[in-house]
Coordinates of C-alpha atoms in Angstrom, one line a residue:
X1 CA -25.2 6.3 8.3
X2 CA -25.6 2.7 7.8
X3 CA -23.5 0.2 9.6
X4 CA -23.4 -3.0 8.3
X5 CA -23.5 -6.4 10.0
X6 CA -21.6 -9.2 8.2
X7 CA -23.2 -11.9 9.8
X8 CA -26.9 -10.6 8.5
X9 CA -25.6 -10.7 4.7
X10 CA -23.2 -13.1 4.6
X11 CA -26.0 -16.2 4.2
X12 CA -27.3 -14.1 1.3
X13 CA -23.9 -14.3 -1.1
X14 CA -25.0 -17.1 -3.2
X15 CA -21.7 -18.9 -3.9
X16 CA -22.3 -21.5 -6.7
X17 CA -23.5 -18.5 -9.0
X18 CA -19.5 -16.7 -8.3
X19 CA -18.2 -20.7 -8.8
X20 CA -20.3 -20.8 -12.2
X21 CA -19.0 -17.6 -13.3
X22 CA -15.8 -18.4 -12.9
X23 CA -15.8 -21.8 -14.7
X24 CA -17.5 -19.8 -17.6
X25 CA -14.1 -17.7 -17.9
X26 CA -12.2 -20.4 -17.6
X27 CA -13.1 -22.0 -20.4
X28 CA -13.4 -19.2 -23.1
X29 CA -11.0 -18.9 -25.6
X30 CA -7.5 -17.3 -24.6
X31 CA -8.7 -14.1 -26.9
X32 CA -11.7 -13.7 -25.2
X33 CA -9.5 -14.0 -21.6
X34 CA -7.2 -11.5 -23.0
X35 CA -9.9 -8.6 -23.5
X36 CA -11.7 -9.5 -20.0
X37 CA -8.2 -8.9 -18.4
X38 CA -7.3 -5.9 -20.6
X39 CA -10.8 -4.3 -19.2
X40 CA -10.0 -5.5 -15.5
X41 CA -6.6 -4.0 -15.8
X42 CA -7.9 -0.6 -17.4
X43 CA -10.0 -0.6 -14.0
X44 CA -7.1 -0.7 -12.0
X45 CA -4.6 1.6 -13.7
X46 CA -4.3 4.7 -15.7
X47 CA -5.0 5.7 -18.9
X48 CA -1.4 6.9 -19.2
X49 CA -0.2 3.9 -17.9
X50 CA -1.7 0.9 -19.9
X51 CA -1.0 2.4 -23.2
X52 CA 2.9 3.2 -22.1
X53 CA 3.1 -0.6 -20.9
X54 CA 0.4 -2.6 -22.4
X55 CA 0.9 -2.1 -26.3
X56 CA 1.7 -4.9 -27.8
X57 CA 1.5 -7.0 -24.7
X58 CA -1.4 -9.8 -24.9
X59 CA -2.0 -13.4 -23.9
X60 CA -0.8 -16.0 -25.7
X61 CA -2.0 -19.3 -23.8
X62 CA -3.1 -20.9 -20.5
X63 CA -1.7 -24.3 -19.5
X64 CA -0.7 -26.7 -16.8
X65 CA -1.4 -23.8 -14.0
X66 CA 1.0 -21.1 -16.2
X67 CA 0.0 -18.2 -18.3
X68 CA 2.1 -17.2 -20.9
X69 CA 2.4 -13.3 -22.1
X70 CA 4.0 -12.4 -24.9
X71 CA 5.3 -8.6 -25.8
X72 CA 7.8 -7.0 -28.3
X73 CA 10.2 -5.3 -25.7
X74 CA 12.5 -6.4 -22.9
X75 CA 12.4 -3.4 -21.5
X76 CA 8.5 -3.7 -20.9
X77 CA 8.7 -7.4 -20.1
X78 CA 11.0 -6.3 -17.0
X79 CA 9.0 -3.6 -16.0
X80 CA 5.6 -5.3 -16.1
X81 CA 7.2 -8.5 -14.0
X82 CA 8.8 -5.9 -11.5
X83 CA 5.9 -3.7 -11.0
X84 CA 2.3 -6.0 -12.7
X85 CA 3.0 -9.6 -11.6
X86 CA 1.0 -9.7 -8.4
X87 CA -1.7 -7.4 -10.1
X88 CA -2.0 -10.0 -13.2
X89 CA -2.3 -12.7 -11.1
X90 CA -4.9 -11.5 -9.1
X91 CA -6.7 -10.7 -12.4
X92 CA -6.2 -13.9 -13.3
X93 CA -7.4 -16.0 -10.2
X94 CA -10.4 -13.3 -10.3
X95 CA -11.8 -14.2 -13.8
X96 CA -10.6 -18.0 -13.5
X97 CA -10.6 -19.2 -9.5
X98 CA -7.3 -20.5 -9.8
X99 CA -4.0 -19.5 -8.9
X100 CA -2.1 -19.3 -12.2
X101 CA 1.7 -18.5 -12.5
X102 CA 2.9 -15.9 -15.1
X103 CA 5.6 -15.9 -17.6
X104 CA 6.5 -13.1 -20.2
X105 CA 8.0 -14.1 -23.6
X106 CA 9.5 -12.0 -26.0
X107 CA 7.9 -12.2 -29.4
X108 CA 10.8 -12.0 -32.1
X109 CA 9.2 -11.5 -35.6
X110 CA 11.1 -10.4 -38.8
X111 CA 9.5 -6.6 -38.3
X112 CA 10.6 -6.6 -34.5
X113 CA 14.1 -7.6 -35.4
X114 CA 14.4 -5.4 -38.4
X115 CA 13.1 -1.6 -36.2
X116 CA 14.5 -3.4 -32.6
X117 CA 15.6 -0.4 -30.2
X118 CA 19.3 -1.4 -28.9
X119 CA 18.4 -1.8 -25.3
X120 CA 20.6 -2.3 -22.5
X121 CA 21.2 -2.2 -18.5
X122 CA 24.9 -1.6 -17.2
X123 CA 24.6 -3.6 -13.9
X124 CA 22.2 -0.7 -11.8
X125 CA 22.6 1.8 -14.6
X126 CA 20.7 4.1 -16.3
X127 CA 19.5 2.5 -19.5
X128 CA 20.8 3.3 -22.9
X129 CA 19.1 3.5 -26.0
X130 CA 20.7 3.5 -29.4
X131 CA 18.5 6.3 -31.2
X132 CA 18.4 9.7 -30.1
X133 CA 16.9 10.6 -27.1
X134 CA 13.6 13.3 -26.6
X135 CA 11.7 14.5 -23.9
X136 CA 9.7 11.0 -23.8
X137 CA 11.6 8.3 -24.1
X138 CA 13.9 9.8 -21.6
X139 CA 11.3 10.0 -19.2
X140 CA 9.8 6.7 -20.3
X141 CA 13.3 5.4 -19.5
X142 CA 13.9 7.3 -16.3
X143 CA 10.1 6.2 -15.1
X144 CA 11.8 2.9 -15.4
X145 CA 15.1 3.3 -13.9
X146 CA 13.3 4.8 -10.7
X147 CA 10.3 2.4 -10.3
X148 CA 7.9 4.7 -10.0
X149 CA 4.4 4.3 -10.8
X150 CA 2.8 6.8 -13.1
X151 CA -0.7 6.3 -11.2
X152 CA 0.6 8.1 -8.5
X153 CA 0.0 11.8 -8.7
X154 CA -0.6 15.3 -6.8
X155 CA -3.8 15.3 -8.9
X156 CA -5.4 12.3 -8.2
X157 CA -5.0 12.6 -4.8
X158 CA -7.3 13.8 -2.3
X159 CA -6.8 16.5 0.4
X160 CA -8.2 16.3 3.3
X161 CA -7.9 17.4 7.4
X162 CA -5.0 14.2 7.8
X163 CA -2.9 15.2 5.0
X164 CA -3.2 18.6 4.2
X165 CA 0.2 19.1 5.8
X166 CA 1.8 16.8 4.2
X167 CA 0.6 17.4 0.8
X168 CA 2.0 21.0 1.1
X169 CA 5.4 19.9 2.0
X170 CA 5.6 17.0 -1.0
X171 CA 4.6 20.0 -3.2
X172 CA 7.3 22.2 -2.1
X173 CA 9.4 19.6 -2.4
X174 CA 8.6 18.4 -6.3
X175 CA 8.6 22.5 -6.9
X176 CA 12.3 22.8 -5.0
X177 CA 14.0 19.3 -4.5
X178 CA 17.1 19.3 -1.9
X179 CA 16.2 22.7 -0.7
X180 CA 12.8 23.1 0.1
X181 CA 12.6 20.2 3.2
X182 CA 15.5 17.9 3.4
X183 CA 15.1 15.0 4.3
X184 CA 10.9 14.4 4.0
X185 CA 9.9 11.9 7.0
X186 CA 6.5 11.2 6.5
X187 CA 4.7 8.8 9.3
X188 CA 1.1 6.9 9.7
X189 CA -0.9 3.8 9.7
X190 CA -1.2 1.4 6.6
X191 CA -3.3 2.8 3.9
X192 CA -3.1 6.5 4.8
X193 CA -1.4 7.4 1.5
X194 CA 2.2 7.9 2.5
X195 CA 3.3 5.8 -0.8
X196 CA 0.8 8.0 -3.0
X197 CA 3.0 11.2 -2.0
X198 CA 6.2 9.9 -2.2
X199 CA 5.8 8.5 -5.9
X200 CA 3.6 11.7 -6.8
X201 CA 7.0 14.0 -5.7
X202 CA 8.7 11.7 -7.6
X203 CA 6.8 12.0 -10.8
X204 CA 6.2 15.1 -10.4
X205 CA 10.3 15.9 -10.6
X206 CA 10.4 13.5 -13.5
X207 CA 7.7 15.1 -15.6
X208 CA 9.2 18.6 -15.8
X209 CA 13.0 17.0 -15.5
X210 CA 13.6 13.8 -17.0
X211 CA 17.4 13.6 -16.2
X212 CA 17.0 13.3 -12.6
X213 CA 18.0 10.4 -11.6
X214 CA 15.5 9.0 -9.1
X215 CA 15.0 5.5 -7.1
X216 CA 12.1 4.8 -5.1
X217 CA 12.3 1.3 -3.2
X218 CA 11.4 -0.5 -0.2
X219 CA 13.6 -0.9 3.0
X220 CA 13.7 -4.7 2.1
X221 CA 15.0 -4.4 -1.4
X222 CA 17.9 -1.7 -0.3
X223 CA 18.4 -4.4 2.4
X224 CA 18.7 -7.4 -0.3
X225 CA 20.9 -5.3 -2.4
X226 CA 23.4 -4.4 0.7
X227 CA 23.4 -8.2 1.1
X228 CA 23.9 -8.8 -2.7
X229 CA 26.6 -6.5 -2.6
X230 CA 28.8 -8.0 0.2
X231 CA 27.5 -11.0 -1.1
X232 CA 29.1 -10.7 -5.0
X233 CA 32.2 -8.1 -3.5
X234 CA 30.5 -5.3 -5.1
X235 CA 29.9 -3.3 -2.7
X236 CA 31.4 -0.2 -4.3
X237 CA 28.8 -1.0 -7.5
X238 CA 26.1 -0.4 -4.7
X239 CA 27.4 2.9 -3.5
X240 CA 27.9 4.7 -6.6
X241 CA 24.5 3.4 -8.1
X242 CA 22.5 5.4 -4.7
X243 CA 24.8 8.5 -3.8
X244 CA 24.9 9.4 -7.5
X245 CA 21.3 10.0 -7.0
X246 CA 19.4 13.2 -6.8
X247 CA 16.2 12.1 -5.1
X248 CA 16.3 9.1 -2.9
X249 CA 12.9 7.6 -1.7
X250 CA 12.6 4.8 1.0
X251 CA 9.5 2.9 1.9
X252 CA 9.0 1.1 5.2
X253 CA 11.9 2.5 6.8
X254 CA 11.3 0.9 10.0
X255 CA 11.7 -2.4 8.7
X256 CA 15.7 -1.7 8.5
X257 CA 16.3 -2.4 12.2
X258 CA 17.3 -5.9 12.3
X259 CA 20.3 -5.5 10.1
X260 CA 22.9 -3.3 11.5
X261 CA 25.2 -3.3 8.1
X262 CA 21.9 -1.9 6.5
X263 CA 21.5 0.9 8.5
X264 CA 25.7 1.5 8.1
X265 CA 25.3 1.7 4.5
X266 CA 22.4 3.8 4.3
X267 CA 23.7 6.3 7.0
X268 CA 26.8 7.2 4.4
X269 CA 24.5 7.0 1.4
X270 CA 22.6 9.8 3.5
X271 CA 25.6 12.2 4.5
X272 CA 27.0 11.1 0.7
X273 CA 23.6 12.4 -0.3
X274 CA 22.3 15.3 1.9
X275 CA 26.0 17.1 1.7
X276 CA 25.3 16.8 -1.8
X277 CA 22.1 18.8 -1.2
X278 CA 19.8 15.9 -3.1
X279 CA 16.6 14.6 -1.6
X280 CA 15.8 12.3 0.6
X281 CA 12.0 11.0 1.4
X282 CA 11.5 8.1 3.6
X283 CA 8.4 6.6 5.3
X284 CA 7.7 4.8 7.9
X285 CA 4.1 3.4 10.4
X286 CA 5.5 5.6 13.1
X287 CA 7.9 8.6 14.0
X288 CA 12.0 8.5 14.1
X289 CA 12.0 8.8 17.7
X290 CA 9.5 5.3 18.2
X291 CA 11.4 3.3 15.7
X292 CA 12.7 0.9 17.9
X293 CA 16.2 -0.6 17.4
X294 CA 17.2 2.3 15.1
X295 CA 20.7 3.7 15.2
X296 CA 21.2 7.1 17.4
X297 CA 23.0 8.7 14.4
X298 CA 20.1 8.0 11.8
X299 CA 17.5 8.4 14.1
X300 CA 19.0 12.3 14.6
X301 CA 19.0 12.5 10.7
X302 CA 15.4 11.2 10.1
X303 CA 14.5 14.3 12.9
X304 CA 16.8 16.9 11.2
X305 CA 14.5 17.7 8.2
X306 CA 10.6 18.2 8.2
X307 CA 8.8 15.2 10.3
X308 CA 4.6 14.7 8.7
X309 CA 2.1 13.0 10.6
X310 CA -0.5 11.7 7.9
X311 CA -3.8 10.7 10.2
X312 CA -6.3 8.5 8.5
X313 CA -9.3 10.4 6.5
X314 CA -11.8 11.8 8.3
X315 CA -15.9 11.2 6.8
X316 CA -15.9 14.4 4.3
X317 CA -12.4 12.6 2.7
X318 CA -13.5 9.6 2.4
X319 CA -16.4 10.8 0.9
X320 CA -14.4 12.7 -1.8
X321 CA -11.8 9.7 -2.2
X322 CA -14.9 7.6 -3.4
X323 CA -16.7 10.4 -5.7
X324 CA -12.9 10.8 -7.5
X325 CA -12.6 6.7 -8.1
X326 CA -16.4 6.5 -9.0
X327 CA -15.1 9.5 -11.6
X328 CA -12.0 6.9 -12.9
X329 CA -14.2 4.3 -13.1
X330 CA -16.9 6.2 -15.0
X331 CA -19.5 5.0 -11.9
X332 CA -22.4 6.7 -10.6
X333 CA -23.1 5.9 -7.7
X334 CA -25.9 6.9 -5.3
X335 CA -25.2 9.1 -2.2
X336 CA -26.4 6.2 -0.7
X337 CA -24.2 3.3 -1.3
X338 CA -21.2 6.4 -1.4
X339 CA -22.2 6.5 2.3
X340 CA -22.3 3.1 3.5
X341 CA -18.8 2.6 1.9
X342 CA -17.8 5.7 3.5
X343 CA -19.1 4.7 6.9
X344 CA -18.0 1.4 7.3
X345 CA -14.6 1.5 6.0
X346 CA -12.9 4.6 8.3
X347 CA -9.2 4.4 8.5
X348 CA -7.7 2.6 5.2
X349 CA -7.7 4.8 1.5
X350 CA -6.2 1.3 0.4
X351 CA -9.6 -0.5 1.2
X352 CA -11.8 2.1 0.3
X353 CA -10.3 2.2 -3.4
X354 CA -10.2 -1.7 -3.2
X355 CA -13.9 -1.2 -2.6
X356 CA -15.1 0.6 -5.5
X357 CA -12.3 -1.4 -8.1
X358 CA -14.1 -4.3 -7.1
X359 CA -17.6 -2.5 -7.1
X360 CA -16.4 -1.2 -10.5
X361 CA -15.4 -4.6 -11.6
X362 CA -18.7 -6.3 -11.0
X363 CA -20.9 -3.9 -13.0
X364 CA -17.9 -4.8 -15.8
X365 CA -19.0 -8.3 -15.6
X366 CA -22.3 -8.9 -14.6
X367 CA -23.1 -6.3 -17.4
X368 CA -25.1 -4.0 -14.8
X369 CA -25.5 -1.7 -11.9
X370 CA -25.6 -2.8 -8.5
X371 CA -27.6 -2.3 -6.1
X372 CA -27.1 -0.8 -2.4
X373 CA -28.1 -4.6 -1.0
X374 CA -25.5 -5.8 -3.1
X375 CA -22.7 -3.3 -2.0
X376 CA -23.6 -4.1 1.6
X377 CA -23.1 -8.3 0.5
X378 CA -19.9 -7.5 -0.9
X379 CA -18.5 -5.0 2.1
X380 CA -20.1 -7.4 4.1
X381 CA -17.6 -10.1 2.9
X382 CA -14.2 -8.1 3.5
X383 CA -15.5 -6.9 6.7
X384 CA -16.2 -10.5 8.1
X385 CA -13.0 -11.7 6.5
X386 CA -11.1 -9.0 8.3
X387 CA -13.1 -9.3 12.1
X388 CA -12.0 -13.1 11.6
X389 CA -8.0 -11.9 11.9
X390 CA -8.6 -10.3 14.7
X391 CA -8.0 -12.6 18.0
X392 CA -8.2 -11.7 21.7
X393 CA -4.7 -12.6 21.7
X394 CA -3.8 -10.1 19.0
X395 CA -5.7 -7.1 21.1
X396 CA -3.6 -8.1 24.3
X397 CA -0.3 -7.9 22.5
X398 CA -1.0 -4.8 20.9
X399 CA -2.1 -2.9 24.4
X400 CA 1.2 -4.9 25.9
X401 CA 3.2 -3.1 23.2
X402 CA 2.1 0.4 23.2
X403 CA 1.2 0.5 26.7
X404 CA 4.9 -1.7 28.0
X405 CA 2.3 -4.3 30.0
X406 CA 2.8 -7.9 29.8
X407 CA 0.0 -10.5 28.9
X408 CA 0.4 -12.5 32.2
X409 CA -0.3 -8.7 34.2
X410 CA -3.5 -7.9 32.2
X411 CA -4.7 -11.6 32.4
X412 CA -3.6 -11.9 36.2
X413 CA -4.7 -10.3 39.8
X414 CA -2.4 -7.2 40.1
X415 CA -5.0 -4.0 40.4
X416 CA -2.1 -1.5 40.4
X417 CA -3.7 1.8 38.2
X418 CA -1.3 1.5 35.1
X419 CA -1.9 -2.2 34.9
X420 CA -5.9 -1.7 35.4
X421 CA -5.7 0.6 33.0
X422 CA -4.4 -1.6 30.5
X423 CA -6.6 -4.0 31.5
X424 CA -9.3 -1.8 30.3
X425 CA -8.0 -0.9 27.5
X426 CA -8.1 -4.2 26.6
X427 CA -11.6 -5.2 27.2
X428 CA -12.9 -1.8 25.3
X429 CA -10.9 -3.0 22.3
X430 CA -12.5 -6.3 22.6
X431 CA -16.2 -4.3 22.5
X432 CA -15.7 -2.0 20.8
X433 CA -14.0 -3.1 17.7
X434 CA -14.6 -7.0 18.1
X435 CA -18.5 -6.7 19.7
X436 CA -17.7 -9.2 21.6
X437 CA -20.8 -10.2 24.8
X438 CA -19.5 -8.9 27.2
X439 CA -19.3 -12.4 29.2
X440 CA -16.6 -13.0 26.6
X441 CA -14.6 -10.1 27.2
X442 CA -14.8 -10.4 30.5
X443 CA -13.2 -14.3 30.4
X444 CA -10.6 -12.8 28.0
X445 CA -9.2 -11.3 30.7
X446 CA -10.0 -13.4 33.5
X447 CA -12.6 -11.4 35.2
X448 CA -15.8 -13.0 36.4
X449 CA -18.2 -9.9 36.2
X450 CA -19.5 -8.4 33.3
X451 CA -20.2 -5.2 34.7
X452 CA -16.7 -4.6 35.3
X453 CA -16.5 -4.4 31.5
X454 CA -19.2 -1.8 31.6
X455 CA -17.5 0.2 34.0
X456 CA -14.4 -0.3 31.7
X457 CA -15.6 0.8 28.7
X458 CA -17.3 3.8 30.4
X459 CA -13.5 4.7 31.8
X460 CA -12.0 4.3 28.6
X461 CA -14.4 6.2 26.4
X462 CA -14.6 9.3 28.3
X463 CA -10.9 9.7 28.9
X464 CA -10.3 9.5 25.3
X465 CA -12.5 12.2 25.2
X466 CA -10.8 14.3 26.9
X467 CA -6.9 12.9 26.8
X468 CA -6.3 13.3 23.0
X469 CA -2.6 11.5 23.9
X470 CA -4.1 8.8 24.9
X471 CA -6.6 8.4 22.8
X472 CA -4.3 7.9 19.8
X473 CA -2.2 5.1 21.9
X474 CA -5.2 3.4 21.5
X475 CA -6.1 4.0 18.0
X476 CA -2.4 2.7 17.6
X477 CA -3.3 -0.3 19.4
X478 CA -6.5 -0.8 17.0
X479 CA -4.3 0.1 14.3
X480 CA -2.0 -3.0 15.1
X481 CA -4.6 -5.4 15.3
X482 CA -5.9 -4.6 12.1
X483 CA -2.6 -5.0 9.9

């Protein structure tokens, strides 16, 4: 397995050619734009999903830093702002090196106006339309109402050693909602694939029952709208719009501690909820019980249903992840390259599927296949860019976190075993996942001699060996200095 060294590549990327390129986008002709960004966003979505939100959607013109849609539908209009913005404007800035704002006008002709749907919210809600409702436009209109996104499904996801467990609880629960496990707590690094499940139980419900009413959302935005409520005096709008629901799914959960009238409201929207025998799915980096700052009361609710580690993909997954988005993509590519990427990017299903969308992308543009030199160039990049994030101040405060140290101890004198320990920890970080000399490490931490880092290293490595506790305190800490 192949390794790759940024710093050996990087002097390779030829930049003015990528400039070039992107001047030549930017000055085609806004029809020409508008099928390069239809191609880029058929990379990046489903099939299903750009012809239920893209028809009739194009580009009507690029000025003064704005681009200016245009589509048939308010309806569509909201849901491609709420859900596509950030996607569209990285499509953009990708095909024209520019950040360029987005706008979405509605295109009134005489034929629109004349066979115009009556469409309508009712504050938070469900929307109404005029004609009679079958099977899919009520499940076009309750795909809306919940925010899900189509993309995420129990069949495009892969199974592996990590999530094996949890996959066989989602299932149960799209199969039996409110009955099977309830609530769903479902814990583990960034880019592990706790958002796929969630939105794949949800669209799994809303495929075979379109009336369920279902909301998936971040903690911030069921924190904004608990503001906006007290805010605007309606908080009783706010109450019966989430205990009416039957499925309830939360993102981010831990990000709820700073506001204690969040966590009030969200602890009767639970009992309002659960008593009602509806589901309840929440996520969070990192069980109940470490959620720091979280309530007693919610914290013993969060514990009283089924708890799921996901653990990042092991080699054989991440192997399989890549074959299944080289299969979307309509790529081949050799067992090679599928190694490489599968070897150098271990712990994130997020970046690995960034990898082959933009591997994808650039046999789109360029017009043909790439080779395994230029894979390693482009992995090269992200890797380099991510290394640079990484400080030696950021690998001390993550080991002070998980391991309740404070800077001044591991940078100071004090040899007592839990703070040498730490100490340690720190400097094998700074080796291991930095490759830092180890002169540098060892001035990191205020020590003179580099075999002391040796011997560190050496201490660290085997007892993660054979302490599997502590070995994943210090994946956490790796974790942390990664996000």
């Amino acid at each position: 397995m192949q390794k790759i060294d940024p710093q050996a590549h990087l002097e390779k990327i030829t930049t003015p050619q990528s400039s070039q390129k992107n001047n030549i986008f930017a000055e085609e002709s806004v029809d020409k734009s508008w099928k390069v960004i239809k191609e880029l966003l058929k990379m990046k979505i489903s099939h299903r999903e750009f012809v239920m939100w893209y028809e009739g959607f194009y580009l009507y013109k690029v000025s003064n830093g704005i681009a200016e849609f245009r589509c048939s539908k308010t309806y569509q209009r909201e849901w491609i702002l709420n859900n596509h913005s950030r996607l569209l404007k990285s499509i953009l800035y990708e095909i024209m090196g520019q950040n360029v704002e987005i706008i979405v006008n509605i295109k009134e002709d005489n034929k629109v106006k004349k066979n115009k749907k009556k469409y309508e919210y009712h504050g938070s809600d469900m929307p109404i339309f005029s004609e009679e409702n079958n099977f899919e436009k009520q499940k076009l209109q309750s795909l809306e109402y919940s925010q899900l996104n189509p993309v995420y499904s129990f069949e495009n996801l892969v199974i592996g050693s990590g999530n094996r467990l949890a996959n066989a609880v989602a299932q149960a629960v799209a199969e039996n909602p409110g009955k099977a496990y309830n609530p769903v707590f479902f814990y583990g690094r960034t880019g592990v694939g706790k958002t796929h499940l969630m939105q794949a139980i949800g669209n799994c419900i809303l495929n075979k029952n379109p009336s369920k009413k279902i909301i998936y959302c971040s903690s911030e935005q069921f924190l904004n709208e608990v503001i906006d409520a007290i805010r605007t005096g309606k908080t009783e709008n706010f109450r019966n719009n989430y205990r009416k629901l039957d499925v309830l799914i939360i993102d981010d959960i831990q990000f709820i501690t700073n506001s204690p009238k969040t966590q009030e409201e969200l602890f009767h929207t639970f009992n309002s909820l659960h008593l009602s025998g509806k589901q309840i799915i929440m996520a969070s980096d990192k069980p109940p019980k470490e959620i720091d700052g979280l309530t007693d009361r919610l914290r013993s609710r969060f514990e009283g249903g089924m708890v799921c580690d996901i653990q990042p993909p092991d080699y054989e997954t991440r192997r399989a992840i890549l074959l299944k988005k080289c299969e979307y993509h309509n790529m081949n590519l050799s067992s090679e390259i599928l190694e490489t990427i599968a070897t150098n990017i271990e712990s994130n299903v997020r970046e690995l599927e960034g990898a082959i969308t933009k591997i994808a992308t650039t046999i789109k543009v360029l017009g043909k296949n790439v080779s395994q030199e230029e894979i390693i160039q482009i992995l090269a990049i992200d890797i380099e860019s991510k290394r640079k994030r990484i400080t030696p101040e950021k690998v001390i405060d993550s080991v002070c976190d998980i391991f309740d140290v404070t800077s001044r101890e591991i940078k100071g004198k004090r040899r007592t075993a839990y703070v040498a320990l730490s100490r340690q920890i720190v400097m094998y970080i700074l080796r291991d996942s930095l490759e830092y000399p180890l002169e540098k490490v060892a001035k990191q931490v205020n020590r003179k001699d580099h075999t002391t880092v040796l011997h560190a290293c050496e201490r660290i490595q085997k007892r993660m060996e054979q302490d599997k506790r502590f070995a994943e305190k210090v994946e956490k800490c790796k974790q942390i200095i990664l996000e």
